[in-house]
XYZ file of C-alpha atoms in Angstrom:
399
model
C 0.000 0.000 0.000
C 1.401 3.337 -1.014
C 1.398 6.171 1.590
C 0.765 9.613 0.270
C 3.539 12.205 0.546
C 1.169 14.569 2.465
C 0.551 11.930 5.156
C 4.292 11.390 5.588
C 4.924 15.137 5.951
C 2.112 15.549 8.527
C 3.363 12.579 10.516
C 6.899 13.958 10.542
C 5.684 17.367 11.756
C 3.679 15.808 14.582
C 6.743 13.804 15.659
C 8.938 16.925 15.701
C 6.343 18.908 17.693
C 6.017 16.128 20.295
C 9.821 16.009 20.719
C 10.011 19.803 21.194
C 7.162 19.843 23.738
C 8.702 16.951 25.667
C 12.053 18.759 25.807
C 10.439 21.985 27.047
C 8.520 20.091 29.713
C 11.699 18.409 30.974
C 13.714 21.659 31.073
C 10.877 23.553 32.766
C 10.536 20.994 35.545
C 14.295 20.984 36.010
C 14.387 24.772 36.398
C 11.219 25.105 38.507
C 10.699 22.063 40.743
C 7.757 21.725 43.102
C 7.672 24.405 45.786
C 8.860 23.533 49.252
C 6.683 25.585 51.559
C 8.986 25.117 54.549
C 12.755 24.965 54.708
C 14.082 21.803 56.324
C 16.279 22.015 59.382
C 19.200 20.624 57.438
C 18.852 23.361 54.827
C 18.827 26.015 57.527
C 21.940 24.600 59.169
C 23.787 24.403 55.866
C 23.202 28.091 55.185
C 26.180 29.945 56.599
C 24.742 33.375 55.811
C 23.754 35.622 58.732
C 20.487 34.597 60.385
C 18.994 37.916 59.395
C 19.801 38.139 55.670
C 19.614 41.902 55.366
C 21.825 42.570 58.386
C 24.936 40.754 57.210
C 27.582 42.525 55.099
C 30.437 40.947 53.185
C 33.699 42.479 54.404
C 35.737 41.720 51.309
C 35.614 40.075 47.903
C 36.853 36.713 49.187
C 34.071 36.682 51.746
C 31.532 37.438 49.026
C 32.745 34.456 46.995
C 32.586 32.278 50.110
C 29.033 33.388 50.793
C 28.037 32.584 47.221
C 29.439 29.057 47.457
C 27.797 28.354 50.793
C 24.485 29.780 49.630
C 24.580 27.586 46.542
C 24.922 24.541 48.789
C 22.200 25.686 51.164
C 19.648 26.107 48.399
C 20.504 22.944 46.530
C 16.922 21.783 46.809
C 15.518 25.166 45.814
C 14.708 26.091 42.210
C 17.058 28.039 40.001
C 15.848 31.460 39.002
C 16.277 33.381 35.808
C 16.672 37.124 35.795
C 13.821 38.866 34.000
C 16.094 40.653 31.528
C 19.091 38.455 30.880
C 17.507 35.021 31.471
C 20.592 33.925 33.332
C 20.568 32.007 36.567
C 21.378 34.059 39.631
C 22.338 32.951 43.154
C 19.543 33.458 45.668
C 18.988 32.767 49.357
C 15.698 32.087 51.154
C 13.910 34.811 53.031
C 13.300 33.912 56.651
C 9.676 33.219 57.505
C 8.431 35.968 59.803
C 6.838 33.419 62.132
C 9.982 31.302 62.462
C 12.747 33.905 62.461
C 14.703 34.389 65.681
C 14.150 38.149 65.650
C 10.392 38.553 65.947
C 8.491 41.833 65.572
C 8.353 43.692 68.855
C 4.699 44.156 69.726
C 3.732 47.773 69.269
C 7.303 48.799 68.436
C 7.617 47.883 64.767
C 6.843 49.411 61.389
C 5.325 47.104 58.763
C 5.245 47.158 54.983
C 3.603 44.446 52.866
C 4.557 43.452 49.329
C 1.962 41.274 47.590
C 2.649 41.605 43.862
C 3.995 38.031 43.489
C 1.303 36.435 45.628
C -0.115 33.123 44.434
C -2.827 30.983 46.002
C -0.535 27.983 45.637
C 2.796 29.214 46.929
C 5.638 29.229 44.404
C 9.241 30.314 44.599
C 9.818 33.905 43.552
C 12.611 36.432 43.960
C 12.198 39.765 45.738
C 11.660 42.574 43.247
C 11.524 46.012 44.827
C 11.136 49.195 42.821
C 13.218 52.245 43.660
C 10.111 53.984 45.005
C 9.280 51.053 47.292
C 12.869 50.958 48.545
C 12.570 54.696 49.191
C 9.513 54.187 51.400
C 11.313 51.493 53.403
C 14.517 53.494 53.744
C 12.734 56.680 54.796
C 10.930 54.786 57.575
C 14.179 53.242 58.815
C 16.147 56.485 58.506
C 13.749 58.577 60.590
C 12.891 55.882 63.123
C 16.133 54.285 64.316
C 14.424 53.120 67.507
C 11.886 51.022 65.618
C 12.415 47.899 63.529
C 11.085 48.009 59.972
C 9.648 44.709 58.745
C 9.016 44.246 55.028
C 6.738 41.228 54.676
C 6.580 39.524 51.266
C 3.451 37.468 50.624
C 4.758 36.289 47.257
C 8.549 36.457 47.198
C 10.365 33.606 48.932
C 13.998 34.429 48.081
C 16.226 37.426 47.603
C 19.309 37.829 45.382
C 22.535 36.963 47.148
C 24.194 40.006 45.614
C 23.965 42.351 42.678
C 20.676 44.132 43.444
C 21.645 47.777 44.126
C 18.380 48.525 45.951
C 18.820 45.574 48.328
C 22.390 46.724 48.933
C 21.114 50.208 49.703
C 18.778 48.817 52.363
C 21.631 46.753 53.814
C 23.002 49.961 55.301
C 20.206 50.068 57.882
C 20.426 47.711 60.822
C 16.734 48.146 61.654
C 15.363 46.672 58.404
C 14.193 43.060 58.156
C 13.058 41.375 54.941
C 10.719 38.462 55.696
C 8.470 36.010 53.884
C 4.980 35.138 55.084
C 2.656 32.317 54.144
C -0.822 33.819 54.134
C -2.614 30.847 55.713
C -0.072 30.226 58.461
C 0.203 33.947 59.132
C -3.565 34.405 59.514
C -4.041 31.275 61.627
C -5.518 32.076 65.019
C -6.987 35.399 63.888
C -10.715 36.171 63.459
C -10.348 36.028 59.660
C -8.719 32.563 59.460
C -11.905 30.554 58.895
C -13.185 32.974 56.254
C -9.846 32.866 54.451
C -10.157 29.100 54.033
C -13.493 29.607 52.261
C -11.669 30.899 49.173
C -13.826 34.016 48.819
C -10.712 36.209 48.741
C -9.615 34.602 45.479
C -12.714 35.627 43.605
C -11.364 39.174 43.688
C -10.914 41.234 40.542
C -8.168 43.106 42.448
C -6.374 40.227 44.133
C -3.052 41.862 45.000
C -4.619 45.012 46.538
C -7.198 42.932 48.407
C -4.525 40.620 49.824
C -2.702 43.751 50.967
C -5.907 45.067 52.557
C -6.357 41.827 54.465
C -2.737 41.596 55.592
C -2.533 45.078 57.097
C -5.374 44.312 59.480
C -4.010 40.829 60.267
C -0.601 42.317 61.093
C -2.055 45.018 63.331
C -4.141 42.352 65.077
C -1.102 40.104 65.644
C 1.537 42.649 66.586
C 0.097 46.132 66.797
C 2.485 48.859 65.692
C 2.577 51.075 62.617
C 1.489 50.036 59.136
C 2.635 51.995 56.061
C 1.897 51.623 52.353
C 4.868 51.093 50.047
C 4.141 54.319 48.167
C 4.885 56.738 50.997
C 7.822 58.887 52.023
C 8.391 59.317 55.747
C 9.579 62.824 56.624
C 9.682 62.746 60.429
C 10.234 60.515 63.426
C 6.987 58.671 64.199
C 7.887 57.104 67.548
C 5.999 59.629 69.687
C 2.788 59.595 67.698
C -0.418 58.405 69.434
C -0.736 54.638 69.993
C -3.949 54.386 67.960
C -4.666 56.436 64.854
C -5.441 56.582 61.172
C -5.751 59.468 58.717
C -8.634 61.064 56.866
C -8.367 61.314 53.110
C -11.250 63.796 53.031
C -14.102 64.987 55.212
C -16.198 61.977 54.221
C -13.769 59.034 54.156
C -10.695 57.664 55.891
C -7.656 56.044 54.315
C -5.681 53.011 55.432
C -2.212 53.787 54.054
C -0.888 54.984 57.440
C -2.325 53.353 60.581
C -1.150 52.587 64.075
C -2.780 50.333 66.656
C -1.643 49.173 70.069
C -1.080 45.408 70.504
C -3.633 45.285 73.333
C -6.532 47.318 74.660
C -8.151 49.782 72.266
C -5.842 49.054 69.331
C -6.427 45.309 69.486
C -10.170 45.918 69.752
C -10.142 48.095 66.623
C -8.001 45.609 64.682
C -10.471 42.864 65.623
C -13.378 45.031 64.476
C -11.572 45.632 61.172
C -11.126 41.912 60.473
C -14.744 41.154 61.313
C -15.914 44.045 59.128
C -13.787 42.859 56.221
C -15.338 39.397 56.463
C -18.871 40.776 56.703
C -18.546 43.352 53.901
C -15.969 41.822 51.555
C -16.590 42.791 47.958
C -14.525 41.065 45.294
C -15.581 43.545 42.611
C -14.688 46.874 44.227
C -11.179 48.136 44.836
C -11.694 50.254 47.982
C -14.403 48.427 49.921
C -11.980 46.115 51.727
C -9.264 48.644 52.604
C -10.272 52.251 53.264
C -13.904 51.122 53.417
C -13.121 48.884 56.400
C -11.437 51.510 58.561
C -14.088 54.103 57.645
C -16.938 51.832 58.753
C -15.124 50.757 61.922
C -14.295 54.352 62.866
C -17.946 55.319 62.498
C -18.862 52.564 64.939
C -16.037 53.449 67.331
C -16.932 57.144 67.250
C -20.685 56.489 67.176
C -21.316 58.821 64.254
C -21.648 58.869 60.479
C -20.105 62.342 60.323
C -16.395 61.845 59.603
C -15.718 65.569 59.686
C -16.859 65.784 63.308
C -14.287 63.250 64.550
C -11.179 64.531 62.760
C -8.550 65.573 65.319
C -11.049 64.772 68.078
C -9.834 61.596 69.854
C -12.178 62.135 72.805
C -15.139 61.681 70.492
C -13.673 58.323 69.429
C -12.698 57.121 72.918
C -8.963 57.485 72.339
C -8.758 56.627 68.632
C -7.307 59.615 66.787
C -8.170 60.507 63.224
C -5.686 62.932 61.697
C -6.851 65.408 59.097
C -5.793 64.996 55.480
C -2.761 67.273 55.860
C -1.002 64.691 58.025
C -0.620 61.947 55.404
C -2.613 62.909 52.310
C -1.920 66.621 51.878
C -1.783 66.053 48.130
C -4.984 64.247 47.142
C -5.116 61.466 44.581
C -6.659 63.885 42.091
C -3.483 65.997 42.286
C -0.910 63.192 42.229
C 0.899 64.742 39.268
C 2.006 67.594 41.534
C 4.770 65.301 42.844
C 6.179 64.877 39.323
C 5.740 68.196 37.530
C 8.602 70.700 37.889
C 6.277 73.700 37.743
C 4.486 72.387 40.866
C 7.666 71.916 42.918
C 7.454 74.933 45.236
C 3.738 74.822 45.949
C 3.864 71.059 46.589
C 6.826 71.252 48.964
C 5.060 73.993 50.894
C 1.852 71.976 51.220
C 3.608 68.873 52.540
C 6.199 70.642 54.700
C 4.505 69.695 57.985
C 3.306 66.218 57.003
C 4.967 63.375 58.961
C 4.270 61.026 56.038
C 3.310 61.755 52.445
C 1.490 59.460 50.052
C 2.356 59.530 46.344
C -0.558 57.443 45.044
C 1.200 54.607 43.258
C -2.081 53.337 41.821
C -2.069 56.374 39.546
C 1.605 57.380 39.434
C 3.360 54.049 38.845
C 3.354 54.537 35.076
C 5.108 57.892 35.216
C 8.723 57.464 34.110
C 10.573 59.870 36.359
C 14.206 60.618 35.597
C 16.450 61.009 38.626
C 17.723 64.275 37.138
C 14.222 65.748 37.107
C 13.640 68.744 39.349
C 10.329 67.961 41.034
C 8.916 67.377 44.494
C 9.339 63.586 44.433
C 13.023 63.658 43.490
C 13.698 66.393 46.028
C 12.002 64.357 48.750
C 13.908 61.219 47.761
C 17.301 62.929 47.887
C 16.563 63.970 51.461
C 14.638 61.060 52.949
C 15.909 58.006 51.034
C 19.307 59.071 49.689
C 20.762 55.576 49.295
C 17.792 54.181 47.405
C 17.664 57.233 45.197
C 21.388 56.907 44.400
C 20.873 53.222 43.552
C 17.895 53.875 41.284
C 19.939 54.588 38.182
C 18.500 56.726 35.402
C 14.874 56.457 36.495
C 13.246 56.665 39.890
């Protein structure tokens, strides 16, 4: 029986395609093996890096090479990572889990940032990727608050580069910065939101990363108390003597949740509990702000026994000890005016408006797409040179 030439060609193509797909599958599984959600004790012992990764500094080139070799051994069972640009493997080391690390957050005496951009429902290995603006927020908090420890909690990233990242190196200069990983389910265990989290409702969100961030800020304040800050702020002053329980108004009708402080017990713990219960009761997967600023606004109305936000601003007695700062404290430049931070012709008026603000918010939701050159003469670059000089110097051409 004669076989047509067309049938032979088709058969050959199918064979070639199957070989290519098989090869890609093998190489993919070699580069990205199944995630290990917990480091084994043997892996931890093999890692000769400092227990707190961001605290240790290599004293000389030989020590750097030694660290690289030891780290390679310690992460032998961890996946190899490719850099986003060069697609070359880079040495990485695991982030310590915040719940297991020796140096735990001091209750009521810590500053917290959360990074959720790499978050996945099924945890996978990922490398820390901070932007220059995020590093600036972290550095400014550490710079102005040497008596507080700054914890940067990554819900997605599990590893950080061993060396080579200029922004990580910039943060290395501060002894009060800790980079930590958290597993969402383990972290929320024992809190009022734990049962709801297992229901999976969170993952129906159209804004998953922001909603995970909303959830985590209230979980963290429930667990530890202390000060929570968004990653798109610049801290301008020492915050250690601020009231134990506060948030800030964005306007006369709504509060914001980008800067909040709650005590680990008493009133602060009560408010954090109310926030978690409100989030569960009013969670909306389809709206961006319902689960963040919406939560603290509703809780404050209950705490202050009023629907009139304007009447409780700068009036802690009305709210039984919970202070609500006016917009000038943290949101002197509203989201509608976010471009004022970037436009040179708005430099002087913007600097004047924010001159007395302990913290300023630059509205990353709107401003993240603005390519800002470090040589630009605007309010944001001027603030960065003063309050996060190392991160700004490490940013390169764009900030």
